[in-house]
Amino acid sequence: MGLFLMDELDDLPELSFAGVQTFLKAEQADVDDVGESVDVGVLGVPFDGAVSRQPGARFGPGAIREASAWYAYLGGYKGGVHNVETDQTVDYGDVEVRDCGDVPTVPTSIERTRPQIEAAVETVADQTFPLVLGGDHYVTYPSFLGYARSVGERVGLVHLDAHSDTVESSTLYGEHFHGSPMARIDESAFGGYENHAMVGIRGYEGPEFPDLVDERGLHVSYAPDVRERGIEACVRDAVDHATDGVDHVYLTVDIDAVDPAYAPGTGTPEPGGLTSADLLTAMDVLGEYDEIGAMDLMEVAPKLDPTESTQRLAANAIVRFLEAKFLS
């Protein structure tokens, strides 16, 4: 009798809150066994050892995975869903995703964690499109290097954020913290401000930042520019700058690019940011560009948001990007 009932249940879809919480309920795979026929390889980086304000982004990968399960369930249960904003019917199960679990991290050591991230991302990038779930924004530095080493060329950078993260060195935090990854990328053999475009910057920066923008060719669409010109125009300008003379682009999204009214679960919230609709539109647009060969989403700190809205927005943004890139 019990076996009969279990057989009956086999025909039912797995609920979003049940089962193993991989990204989009994807199959699990080792980093070196993702396969070139797969569309996306997911890596979590539960690390916030480089934050300067509120910790908690170490719990981001798990929260984003859990939130993403809704889209896998909805599409699978209904045999696809119609996105009324993009006017297309999609089934996220049609994107071949493998979840490689979390990169080994040492909570108290940036130095021991960084090479683990770089190696894992390079290994996945050798096979398919790497999607990295953070984690604080310092994680972008080794993740970018891992992708760049895989393609073996200079890589442009599109960067959605409230903060520029261009600090050369801090008397308190040194050269390696979540305020410095873009400076570290700029001085690497693979990156440079000449192909670095930021969208959503606001609040307060160091007094040297205006000179950096003027003298190094860094492209910035500040939050007021987005409000005046619209998110689509600013994102397309960003991609134009990032792709000038290069064939590969890395996309990094700090969830604090979004106003804390929509995404409060982040360690360094800044008022006056993008709306949730702005972020989703940006993902629709960015997914159109073949040059974008890797993506991360950083700084989701779910314990700072009892409503769970932040991780839900993060998951929605990622699936909208995947829809545009792989299902359009």
Short mmCIF file of C-alpha atoms in Angstrom, two decimals:
data_model
loop_
_atom_site.label_atom_id
_atom_site.label_comp_id
_atom_site.label_asym_id
_atom_site.label_seq_id
_atom_site.Cartn_x
_atom_site.Cartn_y
_atom_site.Cartn_z
CA MET A 1 0.00 0.00 0.00
CA GLY A 2 2.77 2.40 0.92
CA LEU A 3 4.68 1.67 -2.27
CA PHE A 4 1.55 2.27 -4.31
CA LEU A 5 1.09 5.68 -2.73
CA MET A 6 4.73 6.60 -3.41
CA ASP A 7 4.29 5.62 -7.05
CA GLU A 8 1.29 7.92 -7.25
CA LEU A 9 3.31 10.80 -5.83
CA ASP A 10 6.06 10.30 -8.40
CA ASP A 11 3.80 11.99 -10.94
CA LEU A 12 3.59 15.20 -8.90
CA PRO A 13 6.03 18.09 -9.33
CA GLU A 14 8.52 18.69 -6.55
CA LEU A 15 7.47 21.69 -4.49
CA SER A 16 9.73 24.71 -4.47
CA PHE A 17 10.47 24.34 -0.76
CA ALA A 18 11.15 20.60 -0.92
CA GLY A 19 14.16 18.57 -1.95
CA VAL A 20 17.78 19.64 -2.38
CA GLN A 21 18.03 23.40 -2.85
CA THR A 22 20.24 23.74 -5.90
CA PHE A 23 19.90 26.72 -8.20
CA LEU A 24 16.74 26.25 -10.31
CA LYS A 25 16.52 22.71 -8.90
CA ALA A 26 19.39 21.81 -11.23
CA GLU A 27 21.36 18.59 -11.12
CA GLN A 28 24.53 18.68 -9.07
CA ALA A 29 27.95 18.29 -10.65
CA ASP A 30 31.61 18.49 -9.68
CA VAL A 31 33.40 21.57 -10.97
CA ASP A 32 35.53 19.49 -13.33
CA ASP A 33 32.58 17.49 -14.64
CA VAL A 34 30.05 20.12 -15.73
CA GLY A 35 30.31 19.35 -19.43
CA GLU A 36 30.49 21.57 -22.50
CA SER A 37 26.92 20.77 -23.54
CA VAL A 38 25.59 22.46 -20.39
CA ASP A 39 24.52 26.11 -20.59
CA VAL A 40 25.40 27.29 -17.08
CA GLY A 41 27.60 26.10 -14.22
CA VAL A 42 26.67 27.58 -10.83
CA LEU A 43 29.13 28.19 -8.01
CA GLY A 44 28.28 29.54 -4.58
CA VAL A 45 30.86 31.46 -2.58
CA PRO A 46 29.68 31.72 1.05
CA PHE A 47 32.29 34.25 2.09
CA ASP A 48 31.98 37.67 3.73
CA GLY A 49 35.39 37.94 5.31
CA ALA A 50 36.14 41.13 3.39
CA VAL A 51 33.19 43.29 4.45
CA SER A 52 33.61 46.71 6.03
CA ARG A 53 30.15 47.17 7.54
CA GLN A 54 27.48 44.52 8.15
CA PRO A 55 28.32 40.83 7.62
CA GLY A 56 25.86 38.23 6.40
CA ALA A 57 26.56 37.78 2.68
CA ARG A 58 28.03 34.34 3.45
CA PHE A 59 24.41 33.21 3.60
CA GLY A 60 23.60 34.69 0.19
CA PRO A 61 24.26 31.66 -2.03
CA GLY A 62 21.93 29.43 -0.07
CA ALA A 63 19.19 32.04 0.05
CA ILE A 64 19.38 32.77 -3.69
CA ARG A 65 19.26 29.06 -4.49
CA GLU A 66 16.21 28.61 -2.28
CA ALA A 67 14.45 31.58 -3.88
CA SER A 68 15.24 30.32 -7.39
CA ALA A 69 13.36 27.09 -6.74
CA TRP A 70 10.07 28.91 -7.29
CA TYR A 71 10.88 29.49 -10.96
CA ALA A 72 11.85 25.86 -11.50
CA TYR A 73 8.65 24.69 -9.83
CA LEU A 74 6.40 27.17 -11.63
CA GLY A 75 7.72 26.43 -15.09
CA GLY A 76 7.80 22.69 -14.55
CA TYR A 77 4.35 22.53 -12.97
CA LYS A 78 2.67 24.52 -15.72
CA GLY A 79 4.76 23.25 -18.62
CA GLY A 80 6.23 26.71 -19.11
CA VAL A 81 5.13 30.17 -18.05
CA HIS A 82 4.36 33.29 -20.02
CA ASN A 83 6.47 36.28 -19.01
CA VAL A 84 4.09 39.17 -19.55
CA GLU A 85 6.94 41.69 -19.42
CA THR A 86 9.01 40.07 -22.16
CA ASP A 87 5.96 38.59 -23.94
CA GLN A 88 7.49 35.18 -24.26
CA THR A 89 6.60 31.75 -22.92
CA VAL A 90 9.53 30.05 -21.23
CA ASP A 91 10.37 26.96 -19.24
CA TYR A 92 13.50 27.49 -17.17
CA GLY A 93 13.99 23.75 -17.29
CA ASP A 94 15.04 24.29 -20.90
CA VAL A 95 18.22 25.98 -19.66
CA GLU A 96 20.74 23.23 -18.94
CA VAL A 97 22.13 24.16 -15.51
CA ARG A 98 24.48 22.27 -13.23
CA ASP A 99 25.02 23.37 -9.65
CA CYS A 100 28.60 22.77 -8.54
CA GLY A 101 27.91 23.59 -4.91
CA ASP A 102 29.99 25.99 -2.87
CA VAL A 103 33.64 26.88 -3.30
CA PRO A 104 35.67 25.92 -0.19
CA THR A 105 36.21 29.07 1.85
CA VAL A 106 38.08 30.01 5.01
CA PRO A 107 35.93 32.58 6.87
CA THR A 108 38.93 34.25 8.51
CA SER A 109 41.28 34.30 5.53
CA ILE A 110 41.01 36.20 2.28
CA GLU A 111 44.41 34.87 1.26
CA ARG A 112 43.42 31.21 1.58
CA THR A 113 39.99 31.70 0.03
CA ARG A 114 40.96 33.73 -3.03
CA PRO A 115 42.85 31.01 -4.95
CA GLN A 116 40.02 28.56 -4.32
CA ILE A 117 37.54 30.91 -6.01
CA GLU A 118 39.83 31.66 -8.93
CA ALA A 119 40.53 27.99 -9.60
CA ALA A 120 36.88 26.94 -9.35
CA VAL A 121 35.65 29.66 -11.70
CA GLU A 122 38.41 28.95 -14.23
CA THR A 123 37.53 25.25 -14.19
CA VAL A 124 33.84 25.93 -14.83
CA ALA A 125 34.58 28.63 -17.42
CA ASP A 126 36.70 26.14 -19.37
CA GLN A 127 33.47 24.19 -19.91
CA THR A 128 30.53 26.60 -19.88
CA PHE A 129 29.06 29.90 -18.66
CA PRO A 130 29.95 30.41 -14.98
CA LEU A 131 27.34 31.92 -12.66
CA VAL A 132 28.76 32.90 -9.27
CA LEU A 133 26.56 33.54 -6.24
CA GLY A 134 28.17 35.62 -3.49
CA GLY A 135 29.31 36.39 -0.99
CA ASP A 136 30.76 39.86 -0.51
CA HIS A 137 31.91 41.86 -3.51
CA TYR A 138 35.60 41.11 -3.02
CA VAL A 139 34.73 37.70 -4.45
CA THR A 140 34.41 39.35 -7.87
CA TYR A 141 38.17 39.90 -8.06
CA PRO A 142 39.25 36.22 -8.02
CA SER A 143 36.13 35.23 -9.94
CA PHE A 144 36.98 37.70 -12.71
CA LEU A 145 40.56 36.40 -12.81
CA GLY A 146 39.37 32.81 -13.08
CA TYR A 147 37.15 33.66 -16.05
CA ALA A 148 39.85 35.78 -17.68
CA ARG A 149 42.46 33.03 -17.35
CA SER A 150 40.04 30.66 -19.04
CA VAL A 151 39.57 32.89 -22.10
CA GLY A 152 43.22 33.97 -22.01
CA GLU A 153 42.51 37.56 -23.05
CA ARG A 154 41.62 40.97 -21.67
CA VAL A 155 38.06 41.10 -20.39
CA GLY A 156 35.66 44.02 -20.17
CA LEU A 157 33.58 44.60 -17.05
CA VAL A 158 29.96 45.72 -16.66
CA HIS A 159 29.36 46.59 -13.04
CA LEU A 160 26.00 47.39 -11.40
CA ASP A 161 26.53 48.78 -7.91
CA ALA A 162 25.93 51.60 -5.47
CA HIS A 163 29.67 51.85 -4.83
CA SER A 164 32.63 51.95 -7.19
CA ASP A 165 34.78 49.57 -5.09
CA THR A 166 37.88 51.25 -6.50
CA VAL A 167 39.80 51.88 -3.25
CA GLU A 168 43.52 51.47 -3.91
CA SER A 169 44.35 50.94 -0.27
CA SER A 170 42.73 51.58 3.09
CA THR A 171 44.61 52.35 6.30
CA LEU A 172 42.06 50.15 8.08
CA TYR A 173 41.38 47.33 5.61
CA GLY A 174 44.48 47.32 3.42
CA GLU A 175 44.37 46.48 -0.29
CA HIS A 176 42.07 43.46 -0.14
CA PHE A 177 38.50 44.05 1.05
CA HIS A 178 35.13 44.50 -0.59
CA GLY A 179 35.87 48.15 -1.34
CA SER A 180 38.91 47.29 -3.48
CA PRO A 181 38.14 44.54 -6.03
CA MET A 182 37.86 46.88 -9.01
CA ALA A 183 41.25 48.41 -8.22
CA ARG A 184 42.74 44.92 -8.07
CA ILE A 185 41.11 43.99 -11.39
CA ASP A 186 42.43 47.19 -12.99
CA GLU A 187 46.00 46.37 -12.03
CA SER A 188 45.73 42.78 -13.27
CA ALA A 189 46.90 41.64 -16.69
CA PHE A 190 43.32 41.03 -17.81
CA GLY A 191 41.32 44.10 -16.75
CA GLY A 192 41.42 47.87 -16.98
CA TYR A 193 39.22 50.88 -16.35
CA GLU A 194 39.33 51.59 -20.08
CA ASN A 195 36.85 48.69 -20.48
CA HIS A 196 35.07 49.07 -17.14
CA ALA A 197 31.53 50.50 -17.05
CA MET A 198 29.52 51.18 -13.90
CA VAL A 199 25.78 51.73 -13.53
CA GLY A 200 23.95 52.95 -10.45
CA ILE A 201 26.79 54.58 -8.49
CA ARG A 202 25.55 56.99 -5.81
CA GLY A 203 26.16 58.24 -2.30
CA TYR A 204 29.73 59.00 -1.28
CA GLU A 205 33.04 58.09 -2.87
CA GLY A 206 36.60 59.01 -2.01
CA PRO A 207 37.77 62.48 -3.10
CA GLU A 208 40.01 60.89 -5.75
CA PHE A 209 37.13 59.21 -7.58
CA PRO A 210 36.27 62.08 -10.00
CA ASP A 211 39.90 62.19 -11.15
CA LEU A 212 39.88 58.43 -11.65
CA VAL A 213 36.85 58.72 -13.91
CA ASP A 214 38.31 61.62 -15.89
CA GLU A 215 41.85 60.33 -16.27
CA ARG A 216 41.45 56.57 -16.72
CA GLY A 217 38.51 56.34 -19.10
CA LEU A 218 36.19 54.71 -16.58
CA HIS A 219 32.55 54.93 -17.73
CA VAL A 220 29.96 55.73 -15.06
CA SER A 221 26.20 56.13 -15.27
CA TYR A 222 25.31 57.48 -11.85
CA ALA A 223 21.94 56.83 -10.24
CA PRO A 224 20.65 60.27 -11.34
CA ASP A 225 21.67 59.40 -14.92
CA VAL A 226 19.51 56.29 -14.73
CA ARG A 227 16.57 58.33 -13.47
CA GLU A 228 17.04 60.90 -16.24
CA ARG A 229 17.91 58.67 -19.22
CA GLY A 230 16.38 55.35 -18.26
CA ILE A 231 18.04 52.09 -17.33
CA GLU A 232 18.09 50.61 -20.84
CA ALA A 233 20.05 53.51 -22.37
CA CYS A 234 22.55 53.47 -19.50
CA VAL A 235 23.07 49.71 -19.72
CA ARG A 236 23.60 49.76 -23.48
CA ASP A 237 26.15 52.56 -23.09
CA ALA A 238 27.89 50.47 -20.45
CA VAL A 239 28.14 47.46 -22.73
CA ASP A 240 29.43 49.61 -25.59
CA HIS A 241 32.23 50.85 -23.35
CA ALA A 242 33.05 47.44 -21.88
CA THR A 243 33.23 45.76 -25.31
CA ASP A 244 35.40 48.40 -26.98
CA GLY A 245 38.33 46.39 -28.35
CA VAL A 246 37.64 43.21 -26.38
CA ASP A 247 35.68 40.06 -27.15
CA HIS A 248 34.74 38.96 -23.64
CA VAL A 249 32.85 40.71 -20.84
CA TYR A 250 32.28 39.81 -17.21
CA LEU A 251 29.06 41.00 -15.56
CA THR A 252 29.00 41.74 -11.84
CA VAL A 253 25.84 42.77 -9.98
CA ASP A 254 25.97 44.03 -6.41
CA ILE A 255 22.43 43.82 -5.07
CA ASP A 256 22.94 47.19 -3.35
CA ALA A 257 22.70 48.79 -6.78
CA VAL A 258 19.00 48.51 -5.98
CA ASP A 259 17.43 50.92 -3.52
CA PRO A 260 17.08 49.39 -0.02
CA ALA A 261 13.34 50.02 -0.25
CA TYR A 262 13.34 47.04 -2.62
CA ALA A 263 16.43 45.13 -1.43
CA PRO A 264 17.22 45.86 2.23
CA GLY A 265 19.12 42.62 2.79
CA THR A 266 22.60 43.87 2.04
CA GLY A 267 25.51 45.01 4.15
CA THR A 268 26.04 48.55 2.80
CA PRO A 269 22.63 49.88 1.69
CA GLU A 270 22.46 53.30 0.00
CA PRO A 271 19.22 55.25 -0.53
CA GLY A 272 18.37 56.58 -3.97
CA GLY A 273 19.13 53.48 -6.00
CA LEU A 274 17.67 51.52 -8.87
CA THR A 275 14.15 50.19 -8.59
CA SER A 276 13.50 46.47 -8.74
CA ALA A 277 11.96 47.06 -12.17
CA ASP A 278 15.19 48.79 -13.26
CA LEU A 279 17.22 45.75 -12.27
CA LEU A 280 14.97 43.32 -14.12
CA THR A 281 15.03 45.49 -17.24
CA ALA A 282 18.82 45.68 -17.01
CA MET A 283 18.98 41.88 -16.90
CA ASP A 284 16.72 41.61 -19.96
CA VAL A 285 19.04 43.91 -21.88
CA LEU A 286 22.32 42.42 -20.68
CA GLY A 287 21.19 38.93 -21.61
CA GLU A 288 21.08 40.00 -25.27
CA TYR A 289 24.87 40.35 -25.49
CA ASP A 290 26.90 37.32 -26.53
CA GLU A 291 30.08 39.00 -25.31
CA ILE A 292 29.00 38.52 -21.68
CA GLY A 293 30.58 35.18 -20.84
CA ALA A 294 30.33 35.12 -17.03
CA MET A 295 28.17 36.65 -14.33
CA ASP A 296 28.08 37.06 -10.59
CA LEU A 297 25.53 38.44 -8.13
CA MET A 298 26.95 39.63 -4.83
CA GLU A 299 26.19 41.03 -1.38
CA VAL A 300 22.83 39.41 -0.65
CA ALA A 301 22.69 39.20 3.16
CA PRO A 302 19.38 37.45 3.83
CA LYS A 303 19.42 37.75 7.61
CA LEU A 304 19.21 41.54 7.22
CA ASP A 305 15.88 41.20 5.38
CA PRO A 306 13.15 39.40 7.33
CA THR A 307 10.78 39.78 4.35
CA GLU A 308 13.08 37.66 2.12
CA SER A 309 12.49 40.18 -0.69
CA THR A 310 16.19 40.67 -1.39
CA GLN A 311 17.02 37.08 -2.28
CA ARG A 312 13.79 36.78 -4.26
CA LEU A 313 14.74 39.81 -6.33
CA ALA A 314 18.25 38.42 -6.82
CA ALA A 315 16.91 35.09 -8.06
CA ASN A 316 14.40 36.82 -10.33
CA ALA A 317 17.13 39.02 -11.81
CA ILE A 318 19.30 36.00 -12.59
CA VAL A 319 16.53 34.02 -14.26
CA ARG A 320 15.57 37.05 -16.32
CA PHE A 321 19.17 37.24 -17.52
CA LEU A 322 19.17 33.52 -18.32
CA GLU A 323 15.85 33.86 -20.14
CA ALA A 324 17.24 36.59 -22.37
CA LYS A 325 20.52 34.78 -22.97
CA PHE A 326 19.38 31.21 -23.51
CA LEU A 327 15.63 31.19 -24.20
CA SER A 328 15.00 34.19 -26.46
#
